[in-house]
């Protein structure tokens, strides 16, 4: 048998979890659209069959295409354009295009550049 303090703790925990579940259900319209793509990707990754579950004819085709890890069939990824740092009147612009007229191109500081899609 649990002590009164332990029962109070577990009861409080159950009430808090129930309140969190109700709040999540009540506000699901606000966050469900943002979570759905991530959840679908996680589900596909978790349920993806391994190479050992493929039929024999698919194993041979997979081995000929460059191994089980090559989903593109040996195609190479497109080459990303070289980023440039352009300085004009104290203003810095990072671009993958040639620097605008009147600006000076400088070397990029640091090793890695993070880019975001448009």
Backbone as a ProteinNet text record, in pm:
[ID]
protein_1_A
[PRIMARY]
XXXXXXXXXXXXXXXXXXXXXXXXXXXXXXXXXXXXXXXXXXXXXXXXXXXXXXXXXXXXXXXXXXXXXXXXXXXXXXXXXXXXXXXXXXXXXXXXXXXXXXXXXXXXXXXXXXXXXX
[TERTIARY]
83.6	0	88.3	46.3	122.5	88.2	184.4	161.7	70.2	8.7	-78	-2.7	123.2	202	222.7	251.8	269.6	138.9	28	-101.4	-133.9	-104	-128.5	-41.4	84.2	173.7	122.4	87.5	41.6	-93.3	-178.5	-306.2	-283.7	-195.7	-164.2	-102.6	-13.2	48.3	-57.1	-149.5	-255.3	-344	-376.8	-460.3	-387.7	-258.9	-181.3	-172.1	-149.6	-144.7	-279.4	-385.6	-519.2	-545.4	-503.9	-521.9	-439.1	-316.9	-233.7	-296.3	-352.2	-416.8	-539.1	-617.4	-735.7	-692.3	-587.9	-539.3	-485	-414.5	-362.6	-477.3	-579.8	-693.9	-767.3	-781.7	-855.2	-783.6	-650.9	-574	-513.2	-563.2	-502.4	-502.6	-598.1	-602	-481.4	-424.4	-311.8	-179.5	-162.8	-32.9	-33.6	-149.1	-153.6	-93.3	-115.5	-61.5	90	149.6	294.9	358.2	289	343.6	322.3	218.8	182.9	294.9	363.5	471.4	583.8	618.7	723.8	680.9	554.7	505.2	500.9	459.1	455.7	595.7	692.1	829.5	885.4	858.3	905.3	840.1	711.7	641.8	699.5	727.2	785.9	923.2	1002.1	1135.9	1129.9	1034.2	1023.2	967.5	883.9	821.1	885	993.8	1061.4	1122.1	1093	1150.3	1299.9	1371.6	1514.3	1542.8	1669.2	1707.7	1684.9	1690.7	1672.1	1527	1430.5	1290.1	1246.9	1336.8	1301.9	1296	1210.2	1210.5	1342.9	1372.7	1501.2	1523.4	1421.5	1440.5	1466.7	1409.9	1433.5	1571.9	1620.2	1754.1	1858.2	1841	1936.1	1931	1810.8	1797.6	1857.8	1839.5	1894	2046.4	2102.6	2248.1	2307	2239.2	2288.8	2279.3	2187.2	2168.2	2261.1	2351.5	2446.4	2427.7	2355.2	2338.7	2204.1	2173	2043.1	2027.3	2135.6	2126.4	2109.9	2117	2108.7	1967.5	1888.4	1750	1740.2	1843.5	1837.5	1895.4	1948.4	2002.8	2135	2216	2347.5	2349.4	2238	2236.5	2308.2	2380	2450.8	2362.1	2389.9	2313.2	2354	2261.3	2297.8	2400.4	2487.4	2592.5	2534.8	2557.1	2507.5	2596.4	2538	2620.5	2709.2	2820.4	2915.4	2861.4	2854.2	2806	2911.2	2864.9	2953.5	2916.6	3017.2	2997	3029.3	2929.3	2946	2928.4	3023	3018.1	3007.7	2908.1	2887.1	2843.9	2925.1	2898.6	2866.4	2946	2927.8	2816.1	2744.4	2635.1	2683	2657.6	2702	2583.8	2605.7	2503.4	2565.1	2494.9	2536.6	2446.5	2507.1	2429.6	2500	2427.3	2489.6	2503.6	2472	2484.5	2610.1	2652.3	2763.9	2728.5	2830.1	2807.6	2751.4	2661.5	2605.5	2713.2	2689.1	2787.4	2811.6	2937.7	2973.5	3004.1	2992.2	3023.2	3152.3	3209.6	3336.4	3313.7	3359.8	3346.1	3459	3422.4	3520.2	3510.4	3616.8	3616.5	3520.5	3456.5	3365	3443.7	3405.2	3466.6	3402.2	3480.9	3426.5	3426.9	3402.9	3410.6	3280.4	3170	3043.6	2945.4	2867.4	2763.4	2630.6	2536.1	2403.4	2311.8	2240.6	2147.6	2007.1	1911.1	1769.5	1702.8	1605.9	1535.6	1450.3	1429.1	1347.4	1202.4
-117.2	0	123.8	223.8	348.2	440.9	525	623	732.9	810.7	920.1	1020.4	1044	1137.1	1082.7	953.2	892.4	894	862.7	866.5	1007.6	1106.9	1245.1	1282.3	1239.2	1267.8	1205.6	1077	1008.2	1062.5	1101.3	1161.7	1296.7	1377.7	1507	1490.2	1393.7	1366.7	1325	1238.8	1195.2	1312.3	1399.3	1515.7	1609.8	1632.5	1719	1660.8	1531.6	1469.3	1477.5	1458	1470.1	1613.9	1711.7	1852.2	1885.4	1832.4	1856.8	1793.9	1674.6	1609.3	1688.7	1738.4	1818.4	1948.5	2013.5	2137.6	2112	2001	1968.4	1942	1871.4	1844.3	1974.1	2061.5	2186.3	2279.4	2278.9	2369.8	2298.5	2183.2	2103.8	2174.7	2263.1	2335.5	2427.1	2473	2565	2494.1	2371.8	2305.4	2180	2124.2	1997.4	2010.3	2122.7	2140.9	2147.3	2194.9	2204.1	2070.6	1987.8	1860.6	1750.1	1760.3	1652.3	1613.9	1707.5	1664.6	1591.2	1640.7	1575.6	1435.7	1421.3	1290.9	1192	1239.1	1150.4	1105.3	1196.8	1160.1	1060.2	1083.9	991.4	854.5	852.2	725.1	650.1	720.7	654.7	599.1	674.9	629.4	507.5	507.5	397.2	270.9	285.6	168.8	128.5	192.2	158.1	18.5	-69.3	-203.1	-201.6	-289	-300.8	-383.5	-386.7	-461.1	-611.2	-660.7	-804	-846.6	-752.2	-787.6	-783.5	-745.4	-737.9	-877.5	-896.5	-1023	-1040.8	-1163.2	-1193.6	-1112	-1095.8	-1019.1	-871.4	-816.8	-677	-659.1	-762.2	-754.4	-742.6	-820.4	-816.6	-681.7	-626.8	-496.4	-387.2	-398.9	-300.3	-306.1	-424.8	-439.3	-384.9	-402.7	-352.8	-201.1	-140.2	4.2	79.1	10.6	78.8	49.9	-50.3	-86.4	-44.2	-92.6	-65.6	80.7	150.5	289.2	387.5	342.8	434.6	437.6	530.2	541.2	613.4	689.9	767.1	691.3	572.4	494.7	549.5	609	656.7	800.1	870.3	1009.3	1095.5	1195.6	1283.8	1402.2	1460.6	1575.5	1699.3	1793.1	1915.2	1995.1	2062.9	2141.1	2276	2311.3	2438.5	2552.2	2668.5	2781.4	2829.8	2892.3	2942	3069.7	3075.6	3198.5	3309	3432.9	3548.2	3648.8	3721.7	3828.8	3959.8	4046	4173.1	4286.5	4381.4	4494.8	4622.5	4705.8	4832.6	4937.7	5038.1	5147.9	5096.7	5000.7	4947.5	4846.4	4818	4721.1	4591	4478.3	4347.6	4271.1	4212.9	4132.2	3996.6	3889.6	3754.4	3706.2	3658.3	3617.2	3504.3	3439.4	3338.7	3391.9	3519.4	3587.2	3674	3725.8	3820.7	3944.5	4005.8	4124.7	4238.4	4319.6	4432	4535.3	4617.2	4720.4	4815.8	4854.8	4946.2	4878	4746.7	4674.4	4597	4558.5	4486.7	4346.2	4244.9	4107.3	4075.9	4013	3973.7	3824.2	3769.9	3629.3	3607.5	3490.2	3457	3415.9	3467.1	3427.6	3297.6	3210.8	3086.2	2977.8	2855.3	2741.2	2706.4	2710.4	2663.6	2779.4	2775.2	2873.9	2800	2846	2785.9	2866.1	2799	2868.8	2819.5	2904.8	2871.2	2877.9	2790	2795.3	2920.8	2965.4	3085.6	3055.7
0	0	0	-70	-80.4	36.2	66.9	173.6	120.3	208.5	162.2	75.1	106.1	26.5	-115.4	-129.5	-262.3	-340.5	-274.6	-343.3	-392	-310.7	-350.8	-471.2	-469.5	-581.9	-710.7	-707.4	-828.3	-875.3	-781.8	-820.3	-887.7	-830.7	-890.5	-1028.6	-1042.8	-1173.3	-1276.4	-1237.4	-1328.8	-1368.7	-1274.1	-1304	-1399.4	-1377.1	-1465.9	-1607.1	-1618	-1750.6	-1821.3	-1748	-1806.2	-1852	-1771.2	-1809.7	-1933.7	-1942.3	-2060.3	-2184	-2170.9	-2284.9	-2330.8	-2237.3	-2272.9	-2340.4	-2288.2	-2348.3	-2488.7	-2508.1	-2641.2	-2738.2	-2692.8	-2779.7	-2812.5	-2715.2	-2733.5	-2831.2	-2832.3	-2918.2	-3038.5	-3073.4	-3181.1	-3316	-3341.2	-3468.6	-3484.7	-3374.5	-3380.3	-3407.4	-3359.1	-3370.8	-3456.6	-3487.5	-3561	-3700.7	-3768.4	-3902.6	-3904.9	-3796.8	-3789.9	-3754.3	-3679.4	-3632.9	-3735.9	-3816.1	-3907.3	-4004	-4073.6	-4164.3	-4090	-3972.3	-3894.3	-3852.8	-3809.4	-3765.5	-3882.4	-4000	-4116.4	-4155.8	-4151.5	-4184.7	-4083.1	-3954.9	-3851.7	-3868.6	-3903.4	-3922.9	-4043	-4154.1	-4271	-4237.5	-4163.9	-4128.5	-4036	-3942.2	-3847	-3911.2	-4013.2	-4074.3	-4206	-4245.4	-4370.6	-4358.4	-4452.4	-4443.3	-4472.5	-4408.1	-4431.4	-4556.3	-4597.5	-4717.6	-4699.9	-4577.3	-4554.5	-4572.7	-4576.5	-4595.5	-4741.4	-4832.4	-4974.2	-5035.6	-5139.1	-5212.3	-5286.2	-5326.5	-5389.8	-5516.7	-5601.7	-5725.3	-5696.4	-5591.1	-5553.9	-5491.9	-5421.5	-5362.8	-5473.4	-5579.3	-5690.2	-5760.1	-5782.8	-5848.3	-5760	-5630.4	-5538.3	-5536.6	-5542.5	-5543	-5672.8	-5785.5	-5913.6	-5923.3	-5848.3	-5856.3	-5762.3	-5698.8	-5612.6	-5466	-5431.1	-5290.9	-5238.4	-5118.5	-5059.1	-5020.3	-4998.3	-4955.5	-5069.1	-5193.5	-5306.5	-5359.8	-5314.4	-5358.9	-5492.3	-5529.7	-5654	-5771.4	-5749.3	-5859.4	-5910.1	-5824.8	-5865.7	-5912.9	-5910.9	-5954.4	-5851.3	-5898.9	-5806.9	-5770.9	-5656	-5609.4	-5689.6	-5709.9	-5781.9	-5701.7	-5772.9	-5710.2	-5668	-5541.4	-5490	-5538.8	-5570.6	-5613.9	-5499.6	-5535.3	-5437.3	-5373.4	-5240.7	-5177.6	-5184.7	-5192.6	-5202.4	-5095	-5046.5	-4949.7	-5019.6	-5032.5	-5101.5	-5000.5	-4998.5	-4906.3	-4988.5	-4953.7	-5023.9	-4921.3	-4900.8	-4808.4	-4667.9	-4618.8	-4484.4	-4470	-4576.8	-4573.9	-4635.5	-4567.8	-4615.4	-4672.8	-4789.5	-4857.3	-4886.8	-4852.2	-4886.5	-4999.3	-5106	-5222.8	-5295.2	-5384.8	-5470.8	-5613.9	-5631.9	-5760.8	-5759.4	-5874.4	-5873.9	-5791.1	-5731.1	-5647.7	-5732.8	-5674.8	-5749.4	-5783.5	-5885	-5921.2	-5803.8	-5784.9	-5678.6	-5546.3	-5540.3	-5417.1	-5435.7	-5323.5	-5325.7	-5270.4	-5344.2	-5298.3	-5201.5	-5089.3	-4988.5	-4962.3	-4904.6	-4867.1	-4751.1	-4749.9	-4641.6	-4518.5	-4402.3	-4276.1	-4229.5	-4167.7	-4115.1	-4220	-4174.4	-4264.2	-4332.5	-4259.4	-4315.3	-4328.4	-4433.7	-4455.9	-4459	-4381.4	-4378.1	-4467.3	-4556.9	-4645.3	-4619.7	-4643	-4626	-4762.1	-4788.7	-4917.1	-4925	-5048.4	-5068.9	-5054.7
[MASK]
++++++++++++++++++++++++++++++++++++++++++++++++++++++++++++++++++++++++++++++++++++++++++++++++++++++++++++++++++++++

